[in-house]
Short mmCIF file of C-alpha atoms in Angstrom, two decimals:
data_model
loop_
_atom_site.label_atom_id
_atom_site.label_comp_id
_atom_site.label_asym_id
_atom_site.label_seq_id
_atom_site.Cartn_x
_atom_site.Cartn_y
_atom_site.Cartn_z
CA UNK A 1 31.01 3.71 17.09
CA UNK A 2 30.57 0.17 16.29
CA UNK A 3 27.85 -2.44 17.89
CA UNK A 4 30.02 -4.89 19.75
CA UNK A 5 27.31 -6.72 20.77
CA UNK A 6 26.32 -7.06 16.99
CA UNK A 7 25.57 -10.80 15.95
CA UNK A 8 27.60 -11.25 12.93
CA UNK A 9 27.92 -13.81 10.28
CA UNK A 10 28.74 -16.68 10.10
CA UNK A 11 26.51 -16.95 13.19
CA UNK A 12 23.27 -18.47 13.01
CA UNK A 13 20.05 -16.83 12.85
CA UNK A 14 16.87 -19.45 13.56
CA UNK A 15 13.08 -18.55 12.19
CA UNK A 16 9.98 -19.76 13.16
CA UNK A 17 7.82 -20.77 10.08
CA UNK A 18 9.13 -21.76 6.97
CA UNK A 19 7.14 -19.57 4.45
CA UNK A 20 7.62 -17.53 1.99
CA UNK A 21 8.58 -14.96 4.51
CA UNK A 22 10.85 -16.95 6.21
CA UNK A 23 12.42 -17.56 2.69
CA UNK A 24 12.73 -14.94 1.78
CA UNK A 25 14.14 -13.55 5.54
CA UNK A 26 16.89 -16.31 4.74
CA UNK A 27 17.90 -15.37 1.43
CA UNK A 28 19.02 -12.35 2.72
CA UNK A 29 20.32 -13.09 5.34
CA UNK A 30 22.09 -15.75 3.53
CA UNK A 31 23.88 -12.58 1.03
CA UNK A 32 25.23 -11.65 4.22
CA UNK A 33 26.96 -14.69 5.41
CA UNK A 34 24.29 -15.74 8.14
CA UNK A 35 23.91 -19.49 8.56
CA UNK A 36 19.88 -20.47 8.59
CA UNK A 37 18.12 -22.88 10.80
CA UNK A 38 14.39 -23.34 10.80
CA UNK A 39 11.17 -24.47 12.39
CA UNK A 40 8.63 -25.91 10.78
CA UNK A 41 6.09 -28.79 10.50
CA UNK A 42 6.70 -29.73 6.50
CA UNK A 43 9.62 -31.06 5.44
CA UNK A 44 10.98 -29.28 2.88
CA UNK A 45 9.09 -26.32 3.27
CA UNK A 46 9.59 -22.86 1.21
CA UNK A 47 12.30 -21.79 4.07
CA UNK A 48 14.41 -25.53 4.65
CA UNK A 49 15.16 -25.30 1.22
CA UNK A 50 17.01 -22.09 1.20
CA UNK A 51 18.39 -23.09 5.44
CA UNK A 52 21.15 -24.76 6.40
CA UNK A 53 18.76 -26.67 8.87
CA UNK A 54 15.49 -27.53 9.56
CA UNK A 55 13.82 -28.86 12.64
CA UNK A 56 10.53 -30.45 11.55
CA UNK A 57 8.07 -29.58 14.77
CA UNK A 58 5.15 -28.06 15.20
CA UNK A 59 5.78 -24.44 16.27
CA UNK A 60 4.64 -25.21 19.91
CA UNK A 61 6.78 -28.17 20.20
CA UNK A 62 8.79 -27.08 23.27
CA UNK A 63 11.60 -29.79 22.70
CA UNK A 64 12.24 -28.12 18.70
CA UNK A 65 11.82 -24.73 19.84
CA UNK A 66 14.76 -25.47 22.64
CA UNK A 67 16.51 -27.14 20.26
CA UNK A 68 16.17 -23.88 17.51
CA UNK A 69 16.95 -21.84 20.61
CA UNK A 70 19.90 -23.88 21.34
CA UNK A 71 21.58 -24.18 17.71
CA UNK A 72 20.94 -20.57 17.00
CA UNK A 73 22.91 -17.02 18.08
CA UNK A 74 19.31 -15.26 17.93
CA UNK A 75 15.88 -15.97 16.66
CA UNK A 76 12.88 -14.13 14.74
CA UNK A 77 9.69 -15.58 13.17
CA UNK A 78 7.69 -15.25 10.24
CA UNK A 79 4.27 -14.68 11.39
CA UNK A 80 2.65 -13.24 14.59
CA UNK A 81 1.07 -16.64 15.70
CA UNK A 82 3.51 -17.99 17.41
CA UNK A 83 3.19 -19.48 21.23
CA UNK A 84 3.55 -17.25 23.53
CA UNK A 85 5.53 -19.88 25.88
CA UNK A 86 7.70 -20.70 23.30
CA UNK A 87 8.39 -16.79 22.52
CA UNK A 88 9.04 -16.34 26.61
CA UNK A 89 11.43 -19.26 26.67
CA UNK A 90 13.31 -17.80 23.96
CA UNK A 91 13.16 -14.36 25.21
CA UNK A 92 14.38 -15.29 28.60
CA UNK A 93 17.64 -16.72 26.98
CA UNK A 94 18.35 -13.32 25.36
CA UNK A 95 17.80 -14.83 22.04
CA UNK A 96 14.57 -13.32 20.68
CA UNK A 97 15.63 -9.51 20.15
CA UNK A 98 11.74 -8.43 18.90
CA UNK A 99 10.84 -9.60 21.76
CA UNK A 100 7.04 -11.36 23.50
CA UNK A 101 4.67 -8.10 23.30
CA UNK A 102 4.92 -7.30 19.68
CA UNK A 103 3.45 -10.98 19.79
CA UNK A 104 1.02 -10.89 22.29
CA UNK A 105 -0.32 -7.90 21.10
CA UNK A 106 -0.64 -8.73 17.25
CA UNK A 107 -2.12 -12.14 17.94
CA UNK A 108 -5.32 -10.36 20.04
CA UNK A 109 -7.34 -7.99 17.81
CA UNK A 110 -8.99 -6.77 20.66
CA UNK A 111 -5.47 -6.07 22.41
CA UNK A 112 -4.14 -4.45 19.39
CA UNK A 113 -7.36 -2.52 18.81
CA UNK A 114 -6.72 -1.33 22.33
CA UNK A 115 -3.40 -0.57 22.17
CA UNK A 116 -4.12 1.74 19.08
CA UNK A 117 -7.05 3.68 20.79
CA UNK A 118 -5.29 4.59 23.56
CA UNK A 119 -2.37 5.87 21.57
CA UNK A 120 -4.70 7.94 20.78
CA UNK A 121 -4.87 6.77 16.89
CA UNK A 122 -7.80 6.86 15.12
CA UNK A 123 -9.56 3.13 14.71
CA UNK A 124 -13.01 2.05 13.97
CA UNK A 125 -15.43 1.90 16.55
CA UNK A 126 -15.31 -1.64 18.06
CA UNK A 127 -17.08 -3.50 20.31
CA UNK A 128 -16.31 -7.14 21.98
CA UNK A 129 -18.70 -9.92 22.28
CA UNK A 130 -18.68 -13.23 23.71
CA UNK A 131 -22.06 -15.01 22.69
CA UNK A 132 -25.03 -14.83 20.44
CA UNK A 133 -27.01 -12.53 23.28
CA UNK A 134 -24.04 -9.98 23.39
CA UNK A 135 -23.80 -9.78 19.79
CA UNK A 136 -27.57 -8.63 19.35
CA UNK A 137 -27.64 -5.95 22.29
CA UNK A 138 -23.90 -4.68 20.49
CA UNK A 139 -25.60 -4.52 17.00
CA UNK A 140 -29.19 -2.88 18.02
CA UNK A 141 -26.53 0.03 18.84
CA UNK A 142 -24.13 -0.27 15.95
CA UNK A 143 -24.84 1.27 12.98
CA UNK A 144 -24.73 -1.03 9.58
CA UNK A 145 -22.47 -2.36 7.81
CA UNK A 146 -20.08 -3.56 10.04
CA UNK A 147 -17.54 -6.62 10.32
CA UNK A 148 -17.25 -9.22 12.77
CA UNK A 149 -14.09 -11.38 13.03
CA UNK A 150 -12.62 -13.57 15.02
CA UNK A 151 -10.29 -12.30 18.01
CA UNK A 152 -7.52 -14.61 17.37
CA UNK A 153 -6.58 -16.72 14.42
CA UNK A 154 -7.67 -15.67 10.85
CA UNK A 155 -6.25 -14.45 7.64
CA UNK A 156 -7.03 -13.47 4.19
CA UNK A 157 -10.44 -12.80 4.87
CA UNK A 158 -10.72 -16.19 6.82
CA UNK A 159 -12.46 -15.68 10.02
CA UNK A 160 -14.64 -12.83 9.71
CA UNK A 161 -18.16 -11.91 8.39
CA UNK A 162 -19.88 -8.42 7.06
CA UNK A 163 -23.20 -7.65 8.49
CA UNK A 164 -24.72 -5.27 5.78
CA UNK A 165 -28.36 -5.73 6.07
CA UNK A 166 -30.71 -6.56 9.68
CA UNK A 167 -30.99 -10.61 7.70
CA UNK A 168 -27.45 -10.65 8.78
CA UNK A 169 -27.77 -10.37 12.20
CA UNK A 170 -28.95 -14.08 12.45
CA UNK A 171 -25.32 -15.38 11.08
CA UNK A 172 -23.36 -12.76 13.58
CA UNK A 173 -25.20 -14.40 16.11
CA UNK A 174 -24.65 -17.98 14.65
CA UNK A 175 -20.87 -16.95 14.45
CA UNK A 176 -20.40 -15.64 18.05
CA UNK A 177 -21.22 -18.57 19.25
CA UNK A 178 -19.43 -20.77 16.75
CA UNK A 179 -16.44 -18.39 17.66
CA UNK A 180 -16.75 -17.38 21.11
CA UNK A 181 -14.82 -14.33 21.91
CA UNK A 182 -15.81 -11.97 18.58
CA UNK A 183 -15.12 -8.18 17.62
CA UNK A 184 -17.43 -6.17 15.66
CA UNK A 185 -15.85 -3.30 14.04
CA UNK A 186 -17.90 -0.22 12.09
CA UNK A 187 -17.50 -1.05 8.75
CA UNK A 188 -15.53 2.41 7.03
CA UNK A 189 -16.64 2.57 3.56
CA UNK A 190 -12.31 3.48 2.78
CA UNK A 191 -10.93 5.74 -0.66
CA UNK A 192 -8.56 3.27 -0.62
CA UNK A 193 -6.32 1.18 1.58
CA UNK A 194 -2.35 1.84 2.50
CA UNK A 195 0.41 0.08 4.45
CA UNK A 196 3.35 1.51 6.33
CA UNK A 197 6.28 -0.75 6.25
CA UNK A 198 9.11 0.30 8.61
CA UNK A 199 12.26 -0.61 10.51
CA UNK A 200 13.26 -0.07 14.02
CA UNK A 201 16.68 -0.79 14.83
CA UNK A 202 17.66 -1.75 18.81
CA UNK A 203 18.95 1.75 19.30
CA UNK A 204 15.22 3.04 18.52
CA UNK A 205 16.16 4.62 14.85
CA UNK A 206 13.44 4.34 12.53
CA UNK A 207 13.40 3.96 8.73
CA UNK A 208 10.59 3.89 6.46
CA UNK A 209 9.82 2.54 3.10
CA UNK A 210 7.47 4.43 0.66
CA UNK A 211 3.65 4.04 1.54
CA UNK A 212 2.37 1.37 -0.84
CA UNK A 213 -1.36 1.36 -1.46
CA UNK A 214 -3.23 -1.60 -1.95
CA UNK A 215 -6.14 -3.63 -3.76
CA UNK A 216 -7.54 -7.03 -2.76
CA UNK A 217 -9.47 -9.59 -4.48
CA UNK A 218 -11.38 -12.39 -2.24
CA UNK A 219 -9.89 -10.53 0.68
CA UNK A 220 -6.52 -11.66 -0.40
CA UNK A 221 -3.84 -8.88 -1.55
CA UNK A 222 -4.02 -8.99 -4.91
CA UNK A 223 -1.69 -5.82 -5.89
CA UNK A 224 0.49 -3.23 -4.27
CA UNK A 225 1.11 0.03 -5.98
CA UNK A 226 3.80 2.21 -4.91
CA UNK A 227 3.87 5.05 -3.98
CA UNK A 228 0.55 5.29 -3.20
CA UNK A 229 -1.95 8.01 -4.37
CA UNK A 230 -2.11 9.77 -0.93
CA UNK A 231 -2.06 13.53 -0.12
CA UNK A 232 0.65 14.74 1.81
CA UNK A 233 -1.64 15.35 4.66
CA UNK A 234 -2.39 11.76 4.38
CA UNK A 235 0.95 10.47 4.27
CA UNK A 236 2.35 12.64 7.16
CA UNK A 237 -0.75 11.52 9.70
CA UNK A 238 0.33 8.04 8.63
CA UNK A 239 3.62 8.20 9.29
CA UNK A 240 3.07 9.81 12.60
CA UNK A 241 0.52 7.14 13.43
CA UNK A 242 2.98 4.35 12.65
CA UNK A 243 5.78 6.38 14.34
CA UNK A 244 3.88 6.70 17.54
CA UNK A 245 2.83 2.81 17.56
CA UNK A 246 6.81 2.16 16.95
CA UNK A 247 7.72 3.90 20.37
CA UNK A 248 5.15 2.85 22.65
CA UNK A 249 5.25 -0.89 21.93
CA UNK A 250 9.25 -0.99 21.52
CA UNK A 251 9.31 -2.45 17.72
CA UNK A 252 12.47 -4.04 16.90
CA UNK A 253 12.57 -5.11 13.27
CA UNK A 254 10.18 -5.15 10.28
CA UNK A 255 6.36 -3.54 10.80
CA UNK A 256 3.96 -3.46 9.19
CA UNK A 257 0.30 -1.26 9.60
CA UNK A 258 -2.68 -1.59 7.31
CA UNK A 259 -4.62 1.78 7.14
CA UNK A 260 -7.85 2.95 5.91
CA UNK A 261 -8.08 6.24 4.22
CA UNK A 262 -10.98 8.07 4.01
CA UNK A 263 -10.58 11.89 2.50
CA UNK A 264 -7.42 13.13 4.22
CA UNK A 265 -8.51 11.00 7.27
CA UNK A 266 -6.68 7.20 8.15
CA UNK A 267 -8.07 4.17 10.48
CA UNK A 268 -5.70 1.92 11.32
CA UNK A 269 -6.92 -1.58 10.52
CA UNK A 270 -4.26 -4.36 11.08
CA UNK A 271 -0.83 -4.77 12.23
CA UNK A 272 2.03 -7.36 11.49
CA UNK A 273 5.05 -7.47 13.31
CA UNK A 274 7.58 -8.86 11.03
CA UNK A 275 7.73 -8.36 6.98
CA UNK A 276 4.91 -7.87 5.08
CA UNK A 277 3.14 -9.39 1.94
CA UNK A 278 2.64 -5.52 0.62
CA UNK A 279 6.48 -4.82 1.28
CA UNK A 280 7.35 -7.42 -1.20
CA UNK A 281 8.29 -4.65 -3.88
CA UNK A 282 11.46 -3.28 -1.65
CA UNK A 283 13.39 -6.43 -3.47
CA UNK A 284 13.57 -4.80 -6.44
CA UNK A 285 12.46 -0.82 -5.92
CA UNK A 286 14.49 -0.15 -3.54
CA UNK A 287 18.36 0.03 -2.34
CA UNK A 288 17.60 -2.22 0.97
CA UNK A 289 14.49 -4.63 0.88
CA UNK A 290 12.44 -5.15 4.48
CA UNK A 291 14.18 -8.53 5.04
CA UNK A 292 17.65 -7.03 4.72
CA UNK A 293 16.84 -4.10 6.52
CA UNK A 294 14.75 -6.85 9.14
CA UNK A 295 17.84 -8.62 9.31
CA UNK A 296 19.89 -5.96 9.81
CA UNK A 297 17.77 -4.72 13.10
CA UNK A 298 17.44 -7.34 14.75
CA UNK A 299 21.33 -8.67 14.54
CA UNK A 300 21.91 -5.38 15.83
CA UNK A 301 23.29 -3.84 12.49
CA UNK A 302 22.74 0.07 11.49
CA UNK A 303 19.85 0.38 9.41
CA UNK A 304 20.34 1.32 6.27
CA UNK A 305 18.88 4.62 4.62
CA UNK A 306 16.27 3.60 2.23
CA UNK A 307 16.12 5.55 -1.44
CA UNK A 308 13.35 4.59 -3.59
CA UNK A 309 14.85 3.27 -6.63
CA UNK A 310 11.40 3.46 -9.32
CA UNK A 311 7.76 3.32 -9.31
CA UNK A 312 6.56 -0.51 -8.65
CA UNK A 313 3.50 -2.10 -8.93
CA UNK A 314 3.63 -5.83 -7.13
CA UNK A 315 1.30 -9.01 -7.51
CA UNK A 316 0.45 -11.82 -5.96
CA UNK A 317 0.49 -15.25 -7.67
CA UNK A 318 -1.96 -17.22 -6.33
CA UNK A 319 -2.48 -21.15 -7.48
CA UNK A 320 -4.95 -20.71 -10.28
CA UNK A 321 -2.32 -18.53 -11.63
CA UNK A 322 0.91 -20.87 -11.60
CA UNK A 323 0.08 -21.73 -15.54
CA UNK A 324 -0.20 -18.87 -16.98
CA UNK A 325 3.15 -17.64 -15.19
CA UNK A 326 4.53 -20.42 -16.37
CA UNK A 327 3.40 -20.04 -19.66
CA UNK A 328 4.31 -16.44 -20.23
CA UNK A 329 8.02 -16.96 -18.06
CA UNK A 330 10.32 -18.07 -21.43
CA UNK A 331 8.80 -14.74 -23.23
CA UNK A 332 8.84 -12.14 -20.27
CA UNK A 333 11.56 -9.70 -19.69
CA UNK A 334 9.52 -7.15 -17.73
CA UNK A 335 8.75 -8.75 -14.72
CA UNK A 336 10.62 -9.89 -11.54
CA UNK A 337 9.10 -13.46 -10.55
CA UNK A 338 9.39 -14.89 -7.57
CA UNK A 339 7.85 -18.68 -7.03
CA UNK A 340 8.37 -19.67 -3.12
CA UNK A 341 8.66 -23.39 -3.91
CA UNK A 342 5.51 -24.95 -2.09
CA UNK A 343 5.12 -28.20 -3.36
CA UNK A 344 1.06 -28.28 -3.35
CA UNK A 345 -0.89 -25.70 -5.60
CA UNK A 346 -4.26 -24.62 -4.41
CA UNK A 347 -6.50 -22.27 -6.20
CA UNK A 348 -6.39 -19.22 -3.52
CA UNK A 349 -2.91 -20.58 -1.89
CA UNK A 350 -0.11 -18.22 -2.31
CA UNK A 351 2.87 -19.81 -4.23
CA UNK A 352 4.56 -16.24 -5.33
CA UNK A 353 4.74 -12.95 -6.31
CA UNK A 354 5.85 -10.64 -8.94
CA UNK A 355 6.82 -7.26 -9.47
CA UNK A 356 7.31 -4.95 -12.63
CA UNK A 357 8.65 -1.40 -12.76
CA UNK A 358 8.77 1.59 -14.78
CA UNK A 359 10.33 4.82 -15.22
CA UNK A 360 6.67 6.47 -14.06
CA UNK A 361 4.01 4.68 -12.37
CA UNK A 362 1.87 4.60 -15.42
CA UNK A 363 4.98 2.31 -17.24
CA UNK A 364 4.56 -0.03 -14.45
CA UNK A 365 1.25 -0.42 -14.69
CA UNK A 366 1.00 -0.70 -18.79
CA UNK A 367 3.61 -3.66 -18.05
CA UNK A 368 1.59 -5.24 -15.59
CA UNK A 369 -2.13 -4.67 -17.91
CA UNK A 370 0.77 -6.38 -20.96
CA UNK A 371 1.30 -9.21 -18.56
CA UNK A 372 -2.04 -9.81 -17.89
CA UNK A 373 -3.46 -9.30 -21.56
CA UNK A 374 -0.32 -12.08 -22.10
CA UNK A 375 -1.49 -14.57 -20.18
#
């Protein structure tokens, strides 16, 4: 039977943050027929220029998110840090079908950490501190290395700190304090790390995309491979794990969990609700990418089944890289670029990504090592 309560184009769908996410959330939706409106600080940002509108606020700006709320059928975002009064507002107007938790949760490592361990998932052991004094009586008991991060805020490796030898201790205790409110997690010395990138639609059906596995470089993702070297032990506990996180916190849309595998054990690490970086390769390896399937969910669509199309291996381009893609672009006919159109180029600043194929994962990869001998 058909949704009648389906949002359909040409209605129009509004995003918070105008990213690359949010771009590339628009672009799709845009194949189908949506009209785009947009929130964000920067004019002209990666989003606004694929949109039918922007609203230049800052994403707590109560009059542009009532405005957003206002001009738009429903609304989703692009990334979990979004105020949680502006989120309610919008929820309480029956316009923000993922909902406040996902949010609330996501934004709180110690809340999602929580929310994992008594799911009864498997996570590091973790530990909260608030000040300099906490953090020493926590790490006389914690075994080294371990990381500390912040609670809130921080990303690509931004807001966090290994402790790896006792010298260390001094600059845990120099960030608690800097900080405040800290976690320290037992470091897991990981085989190798995995995401699980899935869609829930509003009628609780679930769809996942192939386990990608990943590699990072400056603790930014630096390449997804897919499908990931995992046993089938491996994959199964993983899919379980996200499975069982989907229910309980009543995901609608694109997810996202970053795992730890160790032997044919996980840890789940991290999660994002909305798209994420390491899905990036759906574009082009598979039938239905994570923003049309993210689309799809939360205008109340029937998810699509997903069939993986070939072996992909995905990589970020960073700023220091923008030349040589250039460079190499007139000549390459391997590779599936895509530049997100920020205007300012910083070395570690992500400004797009690229993904090759291949008949066999090995093909992919001897097109990404020709690629990278190229430039």
């Amino acid at each position: 039977m058909p949704n009648n309560n389906a949002i359909l184009p040409p209605k129009t769908i509004g995003i918070i943050g105008g990213g690359q996410l949010g771009r590339m959330m628009a672009i799709a939706a845009k194949d189908m027929g949506y009209h785009i409106a947009v929130l964000d600080p920067t004019p002209d940002c990666p989003t606004a220029q694929v949109a039918d509108e922007q609203i230049t606020a800052a994403y707590d700006d109560m009059d542009g998110i009532q405005k957003l709320t206002a001009i738009s059928d429903i609304v989703t975002y692009e990334f979990e840090n979004v105020d949680l009064d502006a989120a309610a507002f919008i929820a309480g107007k029956g316009k923000l079908p993922q909902g406040a938790y996902a949010l609330e949760i996501t934004q709180n490592r110690e809340k999602e950490k929580t929310v994992m361990r008594n799911a009864g998932l498997p996570v590091p052991e973790f530990s909260i501190v608030q000040d300099s004094e906490s953090c020493s009586r926590i790490l006389e008991n914690m075994p080294l290395p371990a990381v500390m991060k912040t609670v809130s805020g921080g990303y690509d490796g931004k807001g966090q700190l290994k402790i790896t030898i006792e010298d260390d201790i001094t600059k845990a205790r120099e960030f608690a304090e800097q900080h405040s409110t800290c976690i320290i997690e037992q470091w897991i010395p990981f085989d190798r790390e995995i995401s699980v990138v899935f869609t829930r639609g509003k009628s609780g059906d679930i769809i996942f995309f192939p386990i990608a596995e990943n590699e990072h470089s400056d603790h930014i993702l630096y390449k997804t491979t897919v499908p990931a070297a995992i046993s089938d032990t491996v994959h199964q506990k993983a899919l379980e794990a996200a499975w069982i996180l989907a229910e309980k916190m009543n995901i609608t849309g694109t997810f996202a969990i970053e795992m730890f595998v160790k032997g044919d054990d996980i840890f789940l690490n991290e999660m994002a609700p909305r798209p994420h970086n390491s899905g990036h390769y759906t574009i082009e390896a598979c039938n239905v990418s994570q923003f049309q399937q993210h689309i799809r969910a939360i205008c109340g669509l029937p998810l699509m089944p997903v069939r993986f199309m070939r072996p992909a291996v995905m990589v970020n381009i960073l700023g220091n890289d923008m030349e040589a893609v250039l460079n190499v672009m007139p000549a390459m006919q391997d590779g599936f670029i895509h530049l997100y159109g920020k205007e300012r180029i910083k070395p570690k600043r992500k400004m797009g990504h690229m993904t090759f194929l291949g008949d066999s994962l090995d093909q992919a990869k001897q097109r990404l090592a020709a690629y990278e001998e190229d430039k």
